PDB file of C-alpha atoms and ligand atoms in Angstrom:
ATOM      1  CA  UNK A  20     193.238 136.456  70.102  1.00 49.00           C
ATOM      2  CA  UNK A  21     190.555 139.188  69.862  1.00 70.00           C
ATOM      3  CA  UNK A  22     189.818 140.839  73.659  1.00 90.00           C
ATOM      4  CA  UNK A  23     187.918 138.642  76.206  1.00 95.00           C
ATOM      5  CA  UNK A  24     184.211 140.199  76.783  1.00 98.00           C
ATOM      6  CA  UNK A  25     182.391 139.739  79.893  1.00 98.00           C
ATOM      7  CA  UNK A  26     180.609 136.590  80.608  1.00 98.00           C
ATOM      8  CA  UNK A  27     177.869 136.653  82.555  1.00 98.00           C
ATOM      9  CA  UNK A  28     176.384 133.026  83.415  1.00 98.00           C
ATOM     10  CA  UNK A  29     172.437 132.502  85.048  1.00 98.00           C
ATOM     11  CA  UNK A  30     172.602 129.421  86.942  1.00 97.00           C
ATOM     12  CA  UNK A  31     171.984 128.029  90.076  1.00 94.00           C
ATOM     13  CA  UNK A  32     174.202 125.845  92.675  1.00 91.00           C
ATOM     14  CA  UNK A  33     172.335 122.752  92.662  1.00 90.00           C
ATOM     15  CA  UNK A  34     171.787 122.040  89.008  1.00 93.00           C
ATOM     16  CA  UNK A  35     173.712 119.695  87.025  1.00 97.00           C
ATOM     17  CA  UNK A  36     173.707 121.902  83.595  1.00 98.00           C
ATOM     18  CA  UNK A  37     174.862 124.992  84.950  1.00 98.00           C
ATOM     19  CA  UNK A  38     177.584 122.953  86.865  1.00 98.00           C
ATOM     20  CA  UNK A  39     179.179 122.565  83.696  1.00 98.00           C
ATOM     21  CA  UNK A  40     179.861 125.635  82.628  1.00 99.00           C
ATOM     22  CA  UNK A  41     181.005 126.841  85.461  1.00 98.00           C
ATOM     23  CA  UNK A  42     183.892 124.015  85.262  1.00 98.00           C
ATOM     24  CA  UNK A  43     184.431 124.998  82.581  1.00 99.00           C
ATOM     25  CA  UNK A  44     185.174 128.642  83.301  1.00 98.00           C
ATOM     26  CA  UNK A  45     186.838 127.505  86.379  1.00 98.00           C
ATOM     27  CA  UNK A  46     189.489 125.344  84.358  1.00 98.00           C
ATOM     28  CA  UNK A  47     189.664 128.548  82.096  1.00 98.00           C
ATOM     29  CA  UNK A  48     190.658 130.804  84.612  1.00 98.00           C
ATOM     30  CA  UNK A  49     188.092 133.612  83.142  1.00 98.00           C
ATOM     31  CA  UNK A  50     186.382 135.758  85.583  1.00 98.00           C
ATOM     32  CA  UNK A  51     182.709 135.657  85.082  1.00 98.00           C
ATOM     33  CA  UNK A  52     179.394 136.511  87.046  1.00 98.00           C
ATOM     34  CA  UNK A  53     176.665 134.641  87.902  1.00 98.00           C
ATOM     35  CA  UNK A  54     173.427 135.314  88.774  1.00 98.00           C
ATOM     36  CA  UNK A  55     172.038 132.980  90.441  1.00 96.00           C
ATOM     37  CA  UNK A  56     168.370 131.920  89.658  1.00 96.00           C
ATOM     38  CA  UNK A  57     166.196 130.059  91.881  1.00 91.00           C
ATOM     39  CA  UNK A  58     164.264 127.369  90.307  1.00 85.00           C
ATOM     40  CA  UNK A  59     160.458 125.936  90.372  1.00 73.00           C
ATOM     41  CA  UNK A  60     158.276 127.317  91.890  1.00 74.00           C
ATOM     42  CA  UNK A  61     160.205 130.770  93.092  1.00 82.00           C
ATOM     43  CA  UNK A  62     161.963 131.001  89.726  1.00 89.00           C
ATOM     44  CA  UNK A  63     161.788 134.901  89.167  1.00 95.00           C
ATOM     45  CA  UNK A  64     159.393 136.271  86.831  1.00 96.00           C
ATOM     46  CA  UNK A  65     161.841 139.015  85.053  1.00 97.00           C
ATOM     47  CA  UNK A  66     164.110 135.613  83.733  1.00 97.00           C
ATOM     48  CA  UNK A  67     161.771 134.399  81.015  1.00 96.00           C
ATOM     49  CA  UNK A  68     160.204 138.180  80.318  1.00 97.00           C
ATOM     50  CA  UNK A  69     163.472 139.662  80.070  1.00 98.00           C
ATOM     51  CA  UNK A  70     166.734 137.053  79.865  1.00 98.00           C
ATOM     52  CA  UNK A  71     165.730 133.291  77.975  1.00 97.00           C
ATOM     53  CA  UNK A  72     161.688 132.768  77.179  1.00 97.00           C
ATOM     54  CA  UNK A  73     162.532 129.201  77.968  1.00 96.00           C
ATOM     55  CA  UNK A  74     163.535 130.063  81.357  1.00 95.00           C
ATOM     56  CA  UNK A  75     166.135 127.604  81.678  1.00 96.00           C
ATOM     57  CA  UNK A  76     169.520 127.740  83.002  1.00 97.00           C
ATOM     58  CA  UNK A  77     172.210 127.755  82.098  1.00 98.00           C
ATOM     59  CA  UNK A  78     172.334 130.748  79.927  1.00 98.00           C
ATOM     60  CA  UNK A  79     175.147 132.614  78.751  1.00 98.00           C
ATOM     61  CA  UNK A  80     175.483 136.329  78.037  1.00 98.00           C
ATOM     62  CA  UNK A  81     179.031 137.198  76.088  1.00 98.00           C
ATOM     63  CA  UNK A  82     179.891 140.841  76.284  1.00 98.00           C
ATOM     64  CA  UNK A  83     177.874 143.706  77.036  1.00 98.00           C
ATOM     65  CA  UNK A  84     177.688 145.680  80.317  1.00 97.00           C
ATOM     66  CA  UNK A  85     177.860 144.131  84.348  1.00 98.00           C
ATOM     67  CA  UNK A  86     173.668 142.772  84.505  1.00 98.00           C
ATOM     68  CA  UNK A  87     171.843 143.995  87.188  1.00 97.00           C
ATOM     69  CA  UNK A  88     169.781 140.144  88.140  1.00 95.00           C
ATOM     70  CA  UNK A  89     166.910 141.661  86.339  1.00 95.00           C
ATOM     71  CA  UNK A  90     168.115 143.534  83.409  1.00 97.00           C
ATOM     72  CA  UNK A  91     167.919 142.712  79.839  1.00 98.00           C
ATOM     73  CA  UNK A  92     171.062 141.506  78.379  1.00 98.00           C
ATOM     74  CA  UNK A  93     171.999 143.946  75.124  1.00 97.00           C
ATOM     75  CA  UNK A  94     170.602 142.700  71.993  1.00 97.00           C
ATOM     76  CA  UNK A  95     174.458 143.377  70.559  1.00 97.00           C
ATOM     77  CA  UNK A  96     175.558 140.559  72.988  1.00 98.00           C
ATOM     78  CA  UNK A  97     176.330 136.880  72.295  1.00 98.00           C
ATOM     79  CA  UNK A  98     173.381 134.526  74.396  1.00 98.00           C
ATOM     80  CA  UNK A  99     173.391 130.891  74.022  1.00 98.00           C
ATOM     81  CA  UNK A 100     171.605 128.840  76.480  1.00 98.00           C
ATOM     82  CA  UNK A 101     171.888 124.584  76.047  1.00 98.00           C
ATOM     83  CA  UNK A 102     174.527 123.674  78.598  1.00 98.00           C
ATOM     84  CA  UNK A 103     176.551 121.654  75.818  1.00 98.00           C
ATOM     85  CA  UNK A 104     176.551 124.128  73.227  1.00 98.00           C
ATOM     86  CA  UNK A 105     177.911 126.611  75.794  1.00 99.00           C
ATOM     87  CA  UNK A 106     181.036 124.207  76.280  1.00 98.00           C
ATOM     88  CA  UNK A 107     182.022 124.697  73.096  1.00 98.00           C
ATOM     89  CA  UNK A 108     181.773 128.277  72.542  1.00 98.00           C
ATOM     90  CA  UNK A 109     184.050 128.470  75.778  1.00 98.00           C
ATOM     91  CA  UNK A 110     186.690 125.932  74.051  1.00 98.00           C
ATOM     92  CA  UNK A 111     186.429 128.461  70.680  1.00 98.00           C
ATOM     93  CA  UNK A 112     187.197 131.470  72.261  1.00 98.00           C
ATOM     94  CA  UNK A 113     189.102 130.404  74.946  1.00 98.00           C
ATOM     95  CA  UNK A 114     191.813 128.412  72.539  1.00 97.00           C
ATOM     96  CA  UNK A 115     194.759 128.571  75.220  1.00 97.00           C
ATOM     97  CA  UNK A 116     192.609 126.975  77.608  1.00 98.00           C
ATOM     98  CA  UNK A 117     192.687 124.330  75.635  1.00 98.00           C
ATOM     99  CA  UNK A 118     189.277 123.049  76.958  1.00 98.00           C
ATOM    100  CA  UNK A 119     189.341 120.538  73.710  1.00 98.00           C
ATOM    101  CA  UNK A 120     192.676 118.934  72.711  1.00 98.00           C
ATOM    102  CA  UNK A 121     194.459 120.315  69.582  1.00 97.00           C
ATOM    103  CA  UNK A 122     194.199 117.056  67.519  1.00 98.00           C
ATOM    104  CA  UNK A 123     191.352 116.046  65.284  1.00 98.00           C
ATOM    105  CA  UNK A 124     191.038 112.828  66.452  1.00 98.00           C
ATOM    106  CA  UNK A 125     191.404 113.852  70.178  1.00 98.00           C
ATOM    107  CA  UNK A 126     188.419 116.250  69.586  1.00 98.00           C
ATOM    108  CA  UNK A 127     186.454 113.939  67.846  1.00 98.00           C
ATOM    109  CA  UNK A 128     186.961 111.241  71.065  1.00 98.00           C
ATOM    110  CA  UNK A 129     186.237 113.990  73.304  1.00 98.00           C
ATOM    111  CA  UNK A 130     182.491 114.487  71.271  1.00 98.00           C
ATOM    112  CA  UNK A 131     181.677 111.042  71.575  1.00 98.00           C
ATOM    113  CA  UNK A 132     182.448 110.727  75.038  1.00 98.00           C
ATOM    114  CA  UNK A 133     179.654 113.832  75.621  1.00 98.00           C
ATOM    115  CA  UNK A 134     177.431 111.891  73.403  1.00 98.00           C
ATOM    116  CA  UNK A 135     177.223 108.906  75.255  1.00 98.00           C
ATOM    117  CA  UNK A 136     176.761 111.429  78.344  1.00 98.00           C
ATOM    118  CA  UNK A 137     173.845 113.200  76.956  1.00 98.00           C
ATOM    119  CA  UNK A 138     172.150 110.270  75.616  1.00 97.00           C
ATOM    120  CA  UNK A 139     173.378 106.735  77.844  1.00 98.00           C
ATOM    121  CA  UNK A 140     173.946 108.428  81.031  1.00 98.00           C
ATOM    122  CA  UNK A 141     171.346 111.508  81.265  1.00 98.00           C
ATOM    123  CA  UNK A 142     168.142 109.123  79.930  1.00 98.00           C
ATOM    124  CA  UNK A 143     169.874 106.529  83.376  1.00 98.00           C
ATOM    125  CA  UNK A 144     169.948 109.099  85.640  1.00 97.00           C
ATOM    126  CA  UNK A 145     166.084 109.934  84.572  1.00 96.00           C
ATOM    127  CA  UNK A 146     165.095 106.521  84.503  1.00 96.00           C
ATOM    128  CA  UNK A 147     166.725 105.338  87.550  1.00 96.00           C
ATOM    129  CA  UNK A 148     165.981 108.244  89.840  1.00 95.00           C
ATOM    130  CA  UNK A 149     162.765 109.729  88.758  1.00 92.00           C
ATOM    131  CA  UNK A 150     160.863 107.313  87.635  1.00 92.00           C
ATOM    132  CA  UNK A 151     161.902 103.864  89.792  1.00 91.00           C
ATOM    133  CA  UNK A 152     163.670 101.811  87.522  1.00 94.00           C
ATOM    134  CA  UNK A 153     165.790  98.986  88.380  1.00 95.00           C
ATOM    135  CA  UNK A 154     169.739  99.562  89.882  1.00 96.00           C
ATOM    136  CA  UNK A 155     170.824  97.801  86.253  1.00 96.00           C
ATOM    137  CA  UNK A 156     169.810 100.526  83.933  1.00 96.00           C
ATOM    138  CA  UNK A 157     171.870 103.119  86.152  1.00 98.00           C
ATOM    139  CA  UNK A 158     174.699 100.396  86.614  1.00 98.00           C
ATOM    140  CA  UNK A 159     174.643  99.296  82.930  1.00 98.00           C
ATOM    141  CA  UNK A 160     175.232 103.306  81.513  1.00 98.00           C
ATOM    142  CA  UNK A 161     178.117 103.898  84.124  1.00 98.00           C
ATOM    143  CA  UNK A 162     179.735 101.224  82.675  1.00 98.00           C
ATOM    144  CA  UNK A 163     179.433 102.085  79.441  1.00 98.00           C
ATOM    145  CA  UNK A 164     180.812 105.449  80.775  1.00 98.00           C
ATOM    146  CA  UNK A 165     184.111 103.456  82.214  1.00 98.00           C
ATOM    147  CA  UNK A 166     184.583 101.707  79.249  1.00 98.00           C
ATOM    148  CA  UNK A 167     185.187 104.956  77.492  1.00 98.00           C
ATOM    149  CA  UNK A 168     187.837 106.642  79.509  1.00 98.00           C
ATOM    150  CA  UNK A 169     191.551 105.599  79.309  1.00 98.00           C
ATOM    151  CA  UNK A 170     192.137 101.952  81.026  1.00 96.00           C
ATOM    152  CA  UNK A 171     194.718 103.273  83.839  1.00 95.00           C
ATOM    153  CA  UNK A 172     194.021 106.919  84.392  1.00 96.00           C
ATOM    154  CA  UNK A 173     193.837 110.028  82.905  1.00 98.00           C
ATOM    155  CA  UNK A 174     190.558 111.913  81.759  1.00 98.00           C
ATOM    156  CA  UNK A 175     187.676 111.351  79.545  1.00 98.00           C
ATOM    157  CA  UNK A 176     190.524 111.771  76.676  1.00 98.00           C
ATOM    158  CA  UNK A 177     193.720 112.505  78.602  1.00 98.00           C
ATOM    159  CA  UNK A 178     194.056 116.061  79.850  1.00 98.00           C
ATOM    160  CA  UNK A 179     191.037 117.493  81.149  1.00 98.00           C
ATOM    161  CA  UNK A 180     188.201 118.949  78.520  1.00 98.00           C
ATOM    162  CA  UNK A 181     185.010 119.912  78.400  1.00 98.00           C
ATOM    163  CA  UNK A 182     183.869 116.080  77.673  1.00 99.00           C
ATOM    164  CA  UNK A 183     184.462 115.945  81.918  1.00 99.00           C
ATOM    165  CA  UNK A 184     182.751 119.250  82.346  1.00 99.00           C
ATOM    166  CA  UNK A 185     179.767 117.486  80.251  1.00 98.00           C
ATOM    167  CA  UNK A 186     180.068 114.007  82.726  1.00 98.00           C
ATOM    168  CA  UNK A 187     181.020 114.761  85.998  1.00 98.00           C
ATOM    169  CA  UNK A 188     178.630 116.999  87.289  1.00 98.00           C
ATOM    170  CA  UNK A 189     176.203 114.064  86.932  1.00 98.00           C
ATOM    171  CA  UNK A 190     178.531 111.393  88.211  1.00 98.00           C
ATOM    172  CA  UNK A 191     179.029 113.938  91.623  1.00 98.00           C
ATOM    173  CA  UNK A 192     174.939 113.876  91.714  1.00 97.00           C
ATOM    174  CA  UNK A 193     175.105 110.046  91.157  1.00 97.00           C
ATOM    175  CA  UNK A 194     176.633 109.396  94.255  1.00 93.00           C
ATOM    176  CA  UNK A 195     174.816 112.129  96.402  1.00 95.00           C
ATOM    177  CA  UNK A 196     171.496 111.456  95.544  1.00 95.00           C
ATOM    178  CA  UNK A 197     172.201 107.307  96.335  1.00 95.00           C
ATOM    179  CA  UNK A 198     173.371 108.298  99.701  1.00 92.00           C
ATOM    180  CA  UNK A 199     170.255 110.322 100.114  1.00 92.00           C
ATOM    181  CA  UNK A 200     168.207 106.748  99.111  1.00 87.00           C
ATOM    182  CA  UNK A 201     165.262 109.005  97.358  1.00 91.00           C
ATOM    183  CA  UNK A 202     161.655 108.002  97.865  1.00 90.00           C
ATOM    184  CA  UNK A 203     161.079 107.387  94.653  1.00 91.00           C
ATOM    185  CA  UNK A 204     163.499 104.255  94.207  1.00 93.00           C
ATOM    186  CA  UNK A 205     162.324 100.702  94.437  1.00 90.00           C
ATOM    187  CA  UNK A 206     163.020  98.901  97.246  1.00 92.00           C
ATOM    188  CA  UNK A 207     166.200  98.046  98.232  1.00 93.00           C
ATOM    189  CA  UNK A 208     167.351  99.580  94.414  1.00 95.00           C
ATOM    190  CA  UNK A 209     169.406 102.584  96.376  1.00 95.00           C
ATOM    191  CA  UNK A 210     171.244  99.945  98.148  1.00 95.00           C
ATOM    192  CA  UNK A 211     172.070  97.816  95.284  1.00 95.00           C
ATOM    193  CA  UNK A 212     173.458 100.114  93.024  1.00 96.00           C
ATOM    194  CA  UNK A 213     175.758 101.709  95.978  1.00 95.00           C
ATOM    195  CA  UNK A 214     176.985  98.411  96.767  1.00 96.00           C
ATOM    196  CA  UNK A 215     177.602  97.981  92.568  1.00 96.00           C
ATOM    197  CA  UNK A 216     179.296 101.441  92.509  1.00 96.00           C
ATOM    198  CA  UNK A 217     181.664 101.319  94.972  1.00 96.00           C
ATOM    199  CA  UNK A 218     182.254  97.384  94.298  1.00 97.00           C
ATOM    200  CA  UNK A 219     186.028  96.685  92.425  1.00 98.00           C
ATOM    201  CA  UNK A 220     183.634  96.316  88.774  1.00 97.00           C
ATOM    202  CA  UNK A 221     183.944 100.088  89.226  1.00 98.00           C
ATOM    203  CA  UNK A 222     187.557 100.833  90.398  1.00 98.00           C
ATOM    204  CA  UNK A 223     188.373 102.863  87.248  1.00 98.00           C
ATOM    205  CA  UNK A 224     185.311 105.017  87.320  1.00 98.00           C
ATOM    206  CA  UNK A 225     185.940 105.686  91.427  1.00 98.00           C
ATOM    207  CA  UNK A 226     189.549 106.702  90.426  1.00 98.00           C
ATOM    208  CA  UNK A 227     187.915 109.139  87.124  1.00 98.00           C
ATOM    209  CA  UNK A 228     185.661 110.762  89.900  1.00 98.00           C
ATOM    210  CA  UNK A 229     188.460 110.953  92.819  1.00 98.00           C
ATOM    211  CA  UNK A 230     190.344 113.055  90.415  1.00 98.00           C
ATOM    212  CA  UNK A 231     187.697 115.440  88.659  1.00 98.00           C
ATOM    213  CA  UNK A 232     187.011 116.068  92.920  1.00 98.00           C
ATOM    214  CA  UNK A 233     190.019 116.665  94.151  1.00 98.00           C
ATOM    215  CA  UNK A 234     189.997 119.658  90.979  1.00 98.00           C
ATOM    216  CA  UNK A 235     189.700 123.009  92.379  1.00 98.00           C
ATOM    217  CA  UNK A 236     187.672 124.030  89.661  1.00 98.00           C
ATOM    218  CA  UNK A 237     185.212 121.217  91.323  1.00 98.00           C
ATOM    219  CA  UNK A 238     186.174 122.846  94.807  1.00 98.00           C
ATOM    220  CA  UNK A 239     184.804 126.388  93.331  1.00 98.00           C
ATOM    221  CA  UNK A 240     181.944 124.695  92.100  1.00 98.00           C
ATOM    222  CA  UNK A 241     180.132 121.710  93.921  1.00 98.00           C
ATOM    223  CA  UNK A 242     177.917 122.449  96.999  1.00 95.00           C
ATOM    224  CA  UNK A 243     176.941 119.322  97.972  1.00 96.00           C
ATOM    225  CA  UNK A 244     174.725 120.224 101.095  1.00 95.00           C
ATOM    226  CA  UNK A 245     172.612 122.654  98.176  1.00 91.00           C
ATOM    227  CA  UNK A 246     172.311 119.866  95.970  1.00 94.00           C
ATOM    228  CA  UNK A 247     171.096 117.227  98.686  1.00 94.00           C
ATOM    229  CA  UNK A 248     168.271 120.253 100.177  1.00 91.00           C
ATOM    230  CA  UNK A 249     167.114 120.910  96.499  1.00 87.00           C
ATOM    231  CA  UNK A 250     166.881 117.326  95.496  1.00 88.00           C
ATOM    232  CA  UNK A 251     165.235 116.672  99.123  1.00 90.00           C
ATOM    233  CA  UNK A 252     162.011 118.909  98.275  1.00 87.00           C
ATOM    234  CA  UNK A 253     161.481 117.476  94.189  1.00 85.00           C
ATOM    235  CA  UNK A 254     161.831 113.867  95.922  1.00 86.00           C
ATOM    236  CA  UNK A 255     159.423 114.240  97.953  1.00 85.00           C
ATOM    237  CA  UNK A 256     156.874 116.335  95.904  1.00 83.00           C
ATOM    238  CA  UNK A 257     157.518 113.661  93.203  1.00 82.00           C
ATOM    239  CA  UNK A 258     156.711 110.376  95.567  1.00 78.00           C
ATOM    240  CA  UNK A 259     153.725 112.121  96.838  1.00 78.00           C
ATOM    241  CA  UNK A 260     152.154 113.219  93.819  1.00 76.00           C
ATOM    242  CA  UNK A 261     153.568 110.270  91.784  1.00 66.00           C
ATOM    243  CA  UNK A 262     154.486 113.313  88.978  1.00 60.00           C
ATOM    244  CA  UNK A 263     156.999 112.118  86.233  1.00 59.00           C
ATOM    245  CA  UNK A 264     158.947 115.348  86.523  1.00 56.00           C
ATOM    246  CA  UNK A 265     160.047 116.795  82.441  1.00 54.00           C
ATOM    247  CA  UNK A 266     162.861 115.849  81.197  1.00 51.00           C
ATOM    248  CA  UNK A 267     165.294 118.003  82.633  1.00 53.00           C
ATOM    249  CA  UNK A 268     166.705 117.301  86.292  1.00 53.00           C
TER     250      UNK A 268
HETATM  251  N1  GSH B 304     169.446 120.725  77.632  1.00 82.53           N
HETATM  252  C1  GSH B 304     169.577 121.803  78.572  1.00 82.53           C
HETATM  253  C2  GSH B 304     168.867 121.432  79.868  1.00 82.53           C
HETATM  254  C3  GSH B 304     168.738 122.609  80.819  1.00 82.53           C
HETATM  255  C4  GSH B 304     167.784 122.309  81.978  1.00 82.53           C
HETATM  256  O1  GSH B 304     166.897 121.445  81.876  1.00 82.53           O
HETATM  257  N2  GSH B 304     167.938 123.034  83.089  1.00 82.53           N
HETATM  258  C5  GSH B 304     167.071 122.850  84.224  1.00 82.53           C
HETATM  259  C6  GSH B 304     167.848 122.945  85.521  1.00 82.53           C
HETATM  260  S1  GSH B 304     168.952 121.642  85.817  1.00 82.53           S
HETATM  261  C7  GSH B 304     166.072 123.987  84.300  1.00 82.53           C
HETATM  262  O2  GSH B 304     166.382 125.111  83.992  1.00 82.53           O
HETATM  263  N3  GSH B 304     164.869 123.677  84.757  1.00 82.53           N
HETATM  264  C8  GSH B 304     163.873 124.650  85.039  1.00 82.53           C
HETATM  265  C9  GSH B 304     162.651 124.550  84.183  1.00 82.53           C
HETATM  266  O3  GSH B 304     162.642 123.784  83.211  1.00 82.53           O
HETATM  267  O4  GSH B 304     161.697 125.245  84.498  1.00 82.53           O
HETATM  268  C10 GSH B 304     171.075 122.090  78.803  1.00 82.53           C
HETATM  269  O5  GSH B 304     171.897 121.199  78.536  1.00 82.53           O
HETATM  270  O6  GSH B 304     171.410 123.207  79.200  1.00 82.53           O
END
């Protein structure tokens, strides 16, 4: 394997997307910086001049020199931003990770497990959270989620991979955010999909969570009281200005 480069990852605590990658890296065991970007309304003007026009996190700089926050990565560097394609760059050159399983059909599982994340689960999350909709289309995409992983235990496809990097840092978020019973939730719909979640229907999905937790990738990674202040502000600017937020989280 050709020399590791340094990674250098923009993200910030709270955000689901950026959470993945650093699981990711975590799982690796590859050093890497971060530099941290606030988001909204203090994001820092030198990140879209200088780093990603988008100005979206995460991004991910592959070789080069230690960044200063506000430097311009080389133009000889690697940068990817999208959170998923990042995943598996990390599983290419990282092969003795092994962030994706060895076998074809393993791999293939493991894709279509991160599909029904990005697609099932992220448009629930949206729809449940941000814009009011009922407890069933949350309820109905976790379970679609269960019925994907192996029936006892294990992860998304056995050993850990980058399909739970892709997953749990929404499923983590799931169950903050229902404690927090946001503003913009119908009545009574915070309630009803705890009681659902942590209700025996869900046993297997509890268990898949327990275990990506007790991780210590997850321990290097999840800061629950950031995620709860963060998500405390866009709740409330969102219930009192009734503002559909874009579809990001
Ligand atoms: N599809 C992208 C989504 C990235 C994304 O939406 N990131 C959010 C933070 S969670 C962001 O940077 N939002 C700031 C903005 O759009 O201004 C990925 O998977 O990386």
């Amino acid at each position: 394997m050709s020399e590791l480069k340094r990674i250098t990852l923009y993200a910030a605590v709270e955000s689901p997307f950026p959470h993945r990658v650093r699981l990711a890296l975590e799982e690796a065991q590859v050093p890497y910086d971060m530099i941290s970007i606030s988001l909204y309304d203090d994001k820092p003007e030198w990140y879209a001049k200088k780093v990603y026009p988008e100005a979206k996190i995460p991004y991910l700089v592959y070789g080069g020199p230690k960044l200063k926050p506000d430097e311009a990565p080389s133009p000889d560097t690697v940068q990817l931003p999208e959170s998923l394609v990042i995943l598996e760059f990390l599983a290419d050159i990282l092969p003795s990770a092994n962030l994706l399983p060895a076998d074809p059909a393993l791999r293939a599982k493991a894709r279509l497990f991160i599909q029904a994340v990005e697609t099932k689960l992220l448009a629930a999350f949206r729809g449940f959270f941000f814009m009011g909709g009922s407890p069933d289309i949350l309820v109905n995409a976790l379970e679609d989620i269960q019925r994907m992983l192996p029936p006892s235990e294990g992860y998304a496809v056995g050993e850990w991979s980058i399909a739970d990097a892709a997953a749990v840092p929404f499923l983590m978020r799931i169950s903050t955010m229902l404690k927090m019973n946001p503003p913009t939730l119908q009545e009574g719909a915070g309630e009803r999909a705890l009681e659902a979640l942590r209700s025996p229907r869900f046993a297997r999905l509890q268990k898949y969570v327990h275990d990506n937790a007790a991780r210590p990738s997850m321990a290097k990674t999840w800061d629950e009281a950031a995620v709860e202040k963060l998500m405390k502000v866009r709740f409330e600017r969102m219930a009192k200005t009734k503002q559909v937020p874009a579809p990001h989280v």
